[in-house]
Amino acid sequence: MREVELVAHLRPAFTEVLETMFFTSVIDICATGAAAGPPPIISRLRFRGDPSGVFEIGMTGDAARRLAAAFLGEDEQELSESRTGEVVCELANMLCGSFLSRMGDFTFELSHPEIVPSNLEAAGTSMCFELPEGRVAVGVRFGELSQAHA
Amino acid sequence: MPFNVLIVDDSPAMRSFIRRVLDLSGFPVGICAEASDGQEALDLLRGQSIDVILTDINMPRMDGEEFLRRRAQDAHMRSIPALVISTDRTASRVHRMLALGASGYVQKPFAAEGLREELERALGACHARG
């Protein structure tokens, strides 16, 4: 699948999930370079099926707390790091599922999303979304991952 | 009349969100019980009066498919409507879960109104049968 087609599926998946379950909206699509610097919070999961691959999202700690507060309906100052991380992982899970479902009718299995301490280096195709809560980078790469990225 | 709801999901954040959405939707909830996997849900169903189940698919220990299979083997549990909530919207997955006895399938992302409609439809169909 060409990158332009991937982007065509990523964008509506992201918009739908954020608007419906995080009660926010996309302001703009920014260049992936605009998310320069390692995002402090990254969630990664693998998907297995035909095709298989890896899906990641990354954002600043502030953006993560704001999104978590919107999702849970709680005060962002009251949210613990682990609770915020749970929401970031759930966002990654929903985005990945929504994205893959848009690609066609094939069965896939999603791994449990995890917070990982690295850059979005596993991503082959990436986009960056500007939200009122901050920027969220999304990356996807098809193919089995090496142990270093698994 | 309030309904006792069982939420089965390994994500504490998602369980909190579903509770929140149930509240926002105005759906009358009595007891809102939670389980983090299918096995915990089966254990809970044996000891607690539940009117409707909301279950995820991908969970550790016992996933949603196995949970529905085990539920179908018990006459009492089988009578409790179960809605699947999942990000997987592929037709093959939806058909498989419905074939295992799910009363409905709610695709993530979902809004409060949509969840309420599905709950009312499932409970209405259940009462019509009963």
Coordinates of C-alpha atoms in Angstrom, one line a residue:
Chain A
M1 CA 0.0 0.0 0.0
R2 CA 1.3 3.4 -0.9
E3 CA 2.1 6.0 1.8
V4 CA -0.6 8.4 0.4
E5 CA -3.2 5.6 0.9
L6 CA -2.0 5.0 4.5
V7 CA -2.3 8.7 5.3
A8 CA -5.8 8.6 3.8
H9 CA -6.8 6.0 6.3
L10 CA -4.9 7.4 9.3
R11 CA -6.4 10.8 9.2
P12 CA -10.1 9.9 9.4
A13 CA -9.3 7.2 12.0
F14 CA -7.6 9.8 14.2
T15 CA -10.3 12.4 13.7
E16 CA -13.1 9.9 14.5
V17 CA -11.5 8.6 17.7
L18 CA -10.5 12.0 19.1
E19 CA -13.9 13.6 18.4
T20 CA -16.0 10.8 19.6
M21 CA -14.2 9.6 22.7
F22 CA -11.9 12.5 23.7
F23 CA -14.3 15.3 23.0
T24 CA -11.8 17.3 21.1
S25 CA -11.0 18.0 17.4
V26 CA -8.1 18.2 15.1
I27 CA -6.9 21.8 14.4
D28 CA -4.4 21.0 11.8
I29 CA -2.1 18.4 10.3
C30 CA 1.5 19.4 10.9
A31 CA 4.7 18.1 9.4
T32 CA 6.2 15.2 11.3
G33 CA 9.3 17.2 11.8
A34 CA 7.3 19.7 13.8
A35 CA 7.2 17.2 16.6
A36 CA 11.0 17.5 16.9
G37 CA 12.6 16.1 20.0
P38 CA 11.8 12.8 21.6
P39 CA 8.2 12.9 22.8
P40 CA 8.2 11.9 26.5
I41 CA 5.3 9.5 26.2
I42 CA 5.1 6.9 23.5
S43 CA 2.7 4.0 23.3
R44 CA 3.5 1.1 20.9
L45 CA 1.6 -2.0 19.9
R46 CA 2.0 -4.7 17.3
F47 CA -0.7 -6.0 15.0
R48 CA -0.7 -9.5 13.6
G49 CA -2.6 -10.6 10.5
D50 CA -2.2 -9.9 6.9
P51 CA -0.5 -7.5 7.0
S52 CA 1.4 -7.4 10.4
G53 CA 3.3 -4.4 11.7
V54 CA 3.8 -1.9 14.5
F55 CA 1.7 1.2 15.4
E56 CA 2.9 4.0 17.7
I57 CA 1.7 7.3 19.0
G58 CA 3.7 9.9 20.8
M59 CA 3.0 13.2 22.6
T60 CA 4.3 15.4 25.3
G61 CA 3.4 14.7 29.0
D62 CA 1.2 17.8 29.1
A63 CA -0.7 16.8 26.0
A64 CA -1.1 13.3 27.4
R65 CA -2.5 14.6 30.7
R66 CA -5.0 16.9 29.0
L67 CA -6.2 14.1 26.7
A68 CA -6.5 11.7 29.6
A69 CA -8.5 14.3 31.6
A70 CA -10.9 14.8 28.6
F71 CA -11.3 11.0 28.2
L72 CA -11.9 10.2 31.9
G73 CA -13.7 13.4 32.8
E74 CA -11.3 14.1 35.6
D75 CA -9.1 17.0 36.6
E76 CA -5.7 16.7 34.9
Q77 CA -3.9 17.8 38.0
E78 CA -5.3 14.8 39.8
L79 CA -4.2 12.3 37.3
S80 CA -1.3 10.0 38.1
E81 CA 1.4 9.1 35.6
S82 CA 0.2 5.6 35.4
R83 CA -3.4 6.6 34.8
T84 CA -2.3 9.0 32.1
G85 CA -0.3 6.2 30.5
E86 CA -3.3 3.9 30.5
V87 CA -5.3 6.4 28.5
V88 CA -2.4 6.9 26.1
C89 CA -2.3 3.2 25.6
E90 CA -6.1 3.0 25.1
L91 CA -5.8 5.8 22.5
A92 CA -3.1 3.9 20.6
N93 CA -5.3 0.7 20.7
M94 CA -8.4 2.5 19.4
L95 CA -6.5 4.4 16.7
C96 CA -4.8 1.3 15.5
G97 CA -8.0 -0.7 15.4
S98 CA -9.9 2.0 13.6
F99 CA -7.0 2.5 11.2
L100 CA -6.7 -1.2 10.3
S101 CA -10.4 -1.7 10.0
R102 CA -10.4 1.0 7.4
M103 CA -7.9 -0.8 5.3
G104 CA -10.2 -3.7 4.5
D105 CA -12.0 -6.7 5.9
F106 CA -9.2 -8.8 7.4
T107 CA -8.9 -10.2 10.9
F108 CA -6.1 -8.9 13.0
E109 CA -4.9 -9.3 16.5
L110 CA -3.6 -6.4 18.5
S111 CA -0.9 -6.8 21.2
H112 CA -1.3 -5.0 24.5
P113 CA -0.2 -1.4 24.0
E114 CA 2.8 -0.4 26.1
I115 CA 4.6 2.8 27.0
V116 CA 8.0 2.6 25.5
P117 CA 11.1 4.7 26.3
S118 CA 12.2 5.5 22.8
N119 CA 11.6 7.7 19.7
L120 CA 9.0 6.9 17.0
E121 CA 11.8 5.1 15.2
A122 CA 9.8 2.1 14.2
A123 CA 7.4 4.1 12.2
G124 CA 7.5 3.9 8.4
T125 CA 4.7 6.3 7.7
S126 CA 4.0 9.1 10.2
M127 CA 1.7 12.0 10.7
C128 CA 1.4 14.7 13.3
F129 CA -1.9 16.1 14.4
E130 CA -2.3 19.5 16.1
L131 CA -5.0 19.4 18.8
P132 CA -6.0 22.0 21.4
E133 CA -4.4 19.7 24.0
G134 CA -1.1 19.6 22.0
R135 CA 0.5 17.7 19.2
V136 CA 0.2 13.9 18.7
A137 CA 2.5 12.0 16.4
V138 CA 1.2 8.8 14.9
G139 CA 3.4 6.2 13.1
V140 CA 2.8 2.9 11.4
R141 CA 5.1 0.4 9.8
F142 CA 4.2 -2.9 8.1
G143 CA 6.3 -6.0 8.3
E144 CA 7.6 -8.0 11.3
L145 CA 9.7 -6.1 13.7
S146 CA 13.2 -7.0 14.8
Q147 CA 13.7 -8.0 18.4
A148 CA 15.0 -4.5 19.1
H149 CA 11.6 -3.0 18.2
A150 CA 9.3 -5.8 19.3
Chain B
M1 CA -35.9 0.5 36.6
P2 CA -32.1 0.5 37.0
F3 CA -30.1 -2.2 35.4
N4 CA -27.0 -3.9 36.8
V5 CA -24.2 -3.7 34.4
L6 CA -21.0 -5.8 34.2
I7 CA -18.1 -4.1 32.3
V8 CA -15.4 -6.6 31.2
D9 CA -12.2 -5.0 29.9
D10 CA -8.5 -5.3 30.9
S11 CA -8.0 -1.5 30.6
P12 CA -8.9 0.4 33.8
A13 CA -9.1 3.5 31.7
M14 CA -11.6 2.0 29.3
R15 CA -13.7 0.7 32.2
S16 CA -13.8 4.2 33.7
F17 CA -14.7 5.7 30.3
I18 CA -17.6 3.2 29.9
R19 CA -18.9 4.1 33.3
R20 CA -18.7 7.8 32.4
V21 CA -20.5 7.3 29.1
L22 CA -23.2 5.3 30.8
D23 CA -23.7 8.2 33.1
L24 CA -23.7 10.7 30.3
S25 CA -26.2 8.7 28.3
G26 CA -28.7 8.7 31.1
F27 CA -29.0 5.0 31.0
P28 CA -30.4 3.8 34.3
V29 CA -27.6 1.9 36.0
G30 CA -28.0 0.1 39.4
I31 CA -24.8 -1.8 40.2
C32 CA -21.9 -1.3 37.9
A33 CA -19.5 -4.2 38.3
E34 CA -16.2 -4.6 36.7
A35 CA -14.0 -7.5 35.6
S36 CA -10.6 -7.3 33.9
D37 CA -10.9 -10.5 31.9
G38 CA -13.3 -13.3 31.0
Q39 CA -12.5 -15.6 33.9
E40 CA -13.1 -12.8 36.4
A41 CA -16.4 -12.0 34.7
L42 CA -17.5 -15.7 34.9
D43 CA -16.7 -15.8 38.6
L44 CA -18.6 -12.6 39.2
L45 CA -21.6 -13.7 37.2
R46 CA -21.9 -16.8 39.5
G47 CA -22.4 -14.6 42.5
Q48 CA -24.0 -11.4 41.4
S49 CA -27.2 -10.4 39.8
I50 CA -26.3 -8.8 36.4
D51 CA -28.8 -7.6 33.8
V52 CA -26.4 -6.8 30.9
I53 CA -22.8 -7.4 30.0
L54 CA -20.4 -5.1 28.1
T55 CA -17.3 -7.0 27.0
D56 CA -14.0 -6.3 25.2
I57 CA -12.4 -9.0 23.0
N58 CA -8.7 -8.7 23.5
M59 CA -7.9 -9.5 27.1
P60 CA -5.2 -11.6 28.9
R61 CA -6.0 -14.9 30.6
M62 CA -9.4 -15.3 29.0
D63 CA -10.4 -13.2 26.0
G64 CA -13.9 -12.1 24.9
E65 CA -14.4 -15.0 22.5
E66 CA -13.7 -17.7 25.2
F67 CA -15.8 -15.8 27.7
L68 CA -18.8 -15.9 25.3
R69 CA -18.2 -19.6 24.6
R70 CA -18.2 -20.4 28.4
R71 CA -21.2 -18.1 29.0
A72 CA -23.1 -20.0 26.3
Q73 CA -22.6 -23.3 28.2
D74 CA -24.5 -21.9 31.3
A75 CA -28.3 -21.5 31.0
H76 CA -28.4 -18.6 33.5
M77 CA -25.5 -16.7 32.0
R78 CA -26.7 -17.3 28.5
S79 CA -29.9 -15.4 29.3
I80 CA -28.0 -12.2 30.2
P81 CA -27.5 -10.1 27.1
A82 CA -23.9 -9.4 26.2
L83 CA -22.7 -6.6 24.0
V84 CA -19.2 -6.7 22.6
I85 CA -17.2 -3.4 22.5
S86 CA -14.2 -3.5 20.2
T87 CA -12.0 -1.5 17.9
D88 CA -12.1 -4.4 15.4
R89 CA -14.9 -3.6 13.0
T90 CA -14.1 -6.2 10.4
A91 CA -17.2 -8.2 9.3
S92 CA -15.6 -11.5 10.0
R93 CA -14.9 -10.6 13.6
V94 CA -18.4 -9.1 14.1
H95 CA -20.0 -12.3 12.6
R96 CA -17.9 -14.5 14.8
M97 CA -18.9 -12.7 18.0
L98 CA -22.6 -12.7 17.1
A99 CA -22.3 -16.4 16.3
L100 CA -20.9 -17.0 19.8
G101 CA -24.1 -15.4 21.3
A102 CA -23.3 -11.7 21.6
S103 CA -26.5 -9.7 21.5
G104 CA -24.8 -6.8 19.7
Y105 CA -21.5 -5.3 18.7
V106 CA -20.5 -1.7 19.6
Q107 CA -17.5 -0.5 17.6
K108 CA -15.0 1.9 19.1
P109 CA -15.1 4.8 18.9
F110 CA -18.7 5.1 20.2
A111 CA -20.8 7.9 21.5
A112 CA -23.0 7.9 24.6
E113 CA -26.2 7.9 22.6
G114 CA -25.1 4.9 20.5
L115 CA -24.2 2.8 23.5
R116 CA -27.5 3.6 25.1
E117 CA -29.4 2.6 22.0
E118 CA -27.6 -0.7 21.8
L119 CA -28.2 -1.4 25.4
E120 CA -31.9 -0.7 25.1
R121 CA -32.1 -2.8 21.9
A122 CA -30.4 -5.7 23.6
L123 CA -32.4 -5.6 26.7
G124 CA -35.6 -5.1 24.8
A125 CA -34.9 -8.1 22.6
C126 CA -34.0 -10.1 25.7
H127 CA -37.3 -9.3 27.4
A128 CA -39.3 -9.9 24.3
R129 CA -37.7 -13.4 24.2
G130 CA -38.2 -14.1 27.9

